[in-house]
Amino acid sequence: MDSNIIIYKEFIMKVELYHTSTELKQLFRKEKNPRTAARIRAVYLAMMDKTAPEIACLLGYTRRTIQNWIYAYNREGIEGLKESCGRGNKSKLNEDQIQWLRQRIEQRPTGEDKVCVFHAVDIQRIIKKQFGVSYHVRSVRKLLKRLGYSYVSSRPEHPRGAPDKREAFKKKSVIRSGKSVLIIMENK
C-alpha cells in the first residue's frame, strides 16, 4: 500500500435538533449574509446524513471547516453560525485619557513642545510623557483618525520664490488661455 494515501473515515455527524430540516432550509434561503447562509446549509446537509467530506465538496470548503460549523451549531444553535464582530485590540488609552489628549491637541503646541504644528511623532511623545504608554507612530495616526483628525499640510513655497512672477505665470499659462495643447510622448 502506498504511504502517501490518506484514508478518512467518513462518519455521519451528530446534529442537535434545534430546528427541523424544513426550518433550516427556509433559514438558509432567507439569510441575507451569504457566509451565514452557507453555514446553515452545511448544517442542513449534515442533518440529511451527509458526511463532512461530502458537504465540503458540495459547498467548496474544507472538511475541518464544515466540522467546526456543525460543532458551533451544536453548541449555540443558529447564533453560533452567525459572524461576530472581531474584538480587535483594545485601546491603550481609556476614555478620560482620550478626552485629555483631544483637549491637548485642540490647545495647539506650547513652548515646551518646541514645534509649530503637531505631527504624529509629537503626539506619540506627548502620550508617552503624560500616560507612560508607548504607541507606534502608525498607531498614533490611526488613533488621530479615529478621533476625527486628518493630516493637512500647506503646499511648500521656495523661500526665494517671487510671488508676483508666480501669479504672472498662472495668468499666462497656455492651459488657462483656452488654446489647444499638443502633447507628444515618445517611447525610447
Tab-separated table of N, CA and C in Angstrom, residues 157-164:
chain	number	residue	atom	x	y	z
A	157	GLU	N	6.528	76.440	-0.485
A	157	GLU	CA	6.955	77.505	-1.392
A	157	GLU	C	8.441	77.725	-1.173
A	158	HIS	N	9.137	77.924	-2.244
A	158	HIS	CA	10.570	78.163	-2.135
A	158	HIS	C	10.787	79.514	-1.460
A	159	PRO	N	11.741	79.621	-0.507
A	159	PRO	CA	11.953	80.879	0.213
A	159	PRO	C	12.353	82.042	-0.694
A	160	ARG	N	13.033	81.756	-1.814
A	160	ARG	CA	13.447	82.831	-2.723
A	160	ARG	C	12.513	82.948	-3.926
A	161	GLY	N	11.365	82.284	-3.850
A	161	GLY	CA	10.408	82.359	-4.954
A	161	GLY	C	9.751	83.726	-5.003
A	162	ALA	N	9.445	84.190	-6.196
A	162	ALA	CA	8.821	85.504	-6.366
A	162	ALA	C	7.314	85.317	-6.578
A	163	PRO	N	6.499	85.746	-5.602
A	163	PRO	CA	5.050	85.573	-5.724
A	163	PRO	C	4.462	86.289	-6.946
A	164	ASP	N	5.010	87.470	-7.312
A	164	ASP	CA	4.470	88.199	-8.464
A	164	ASP	C	4.728	87.436	-9.765
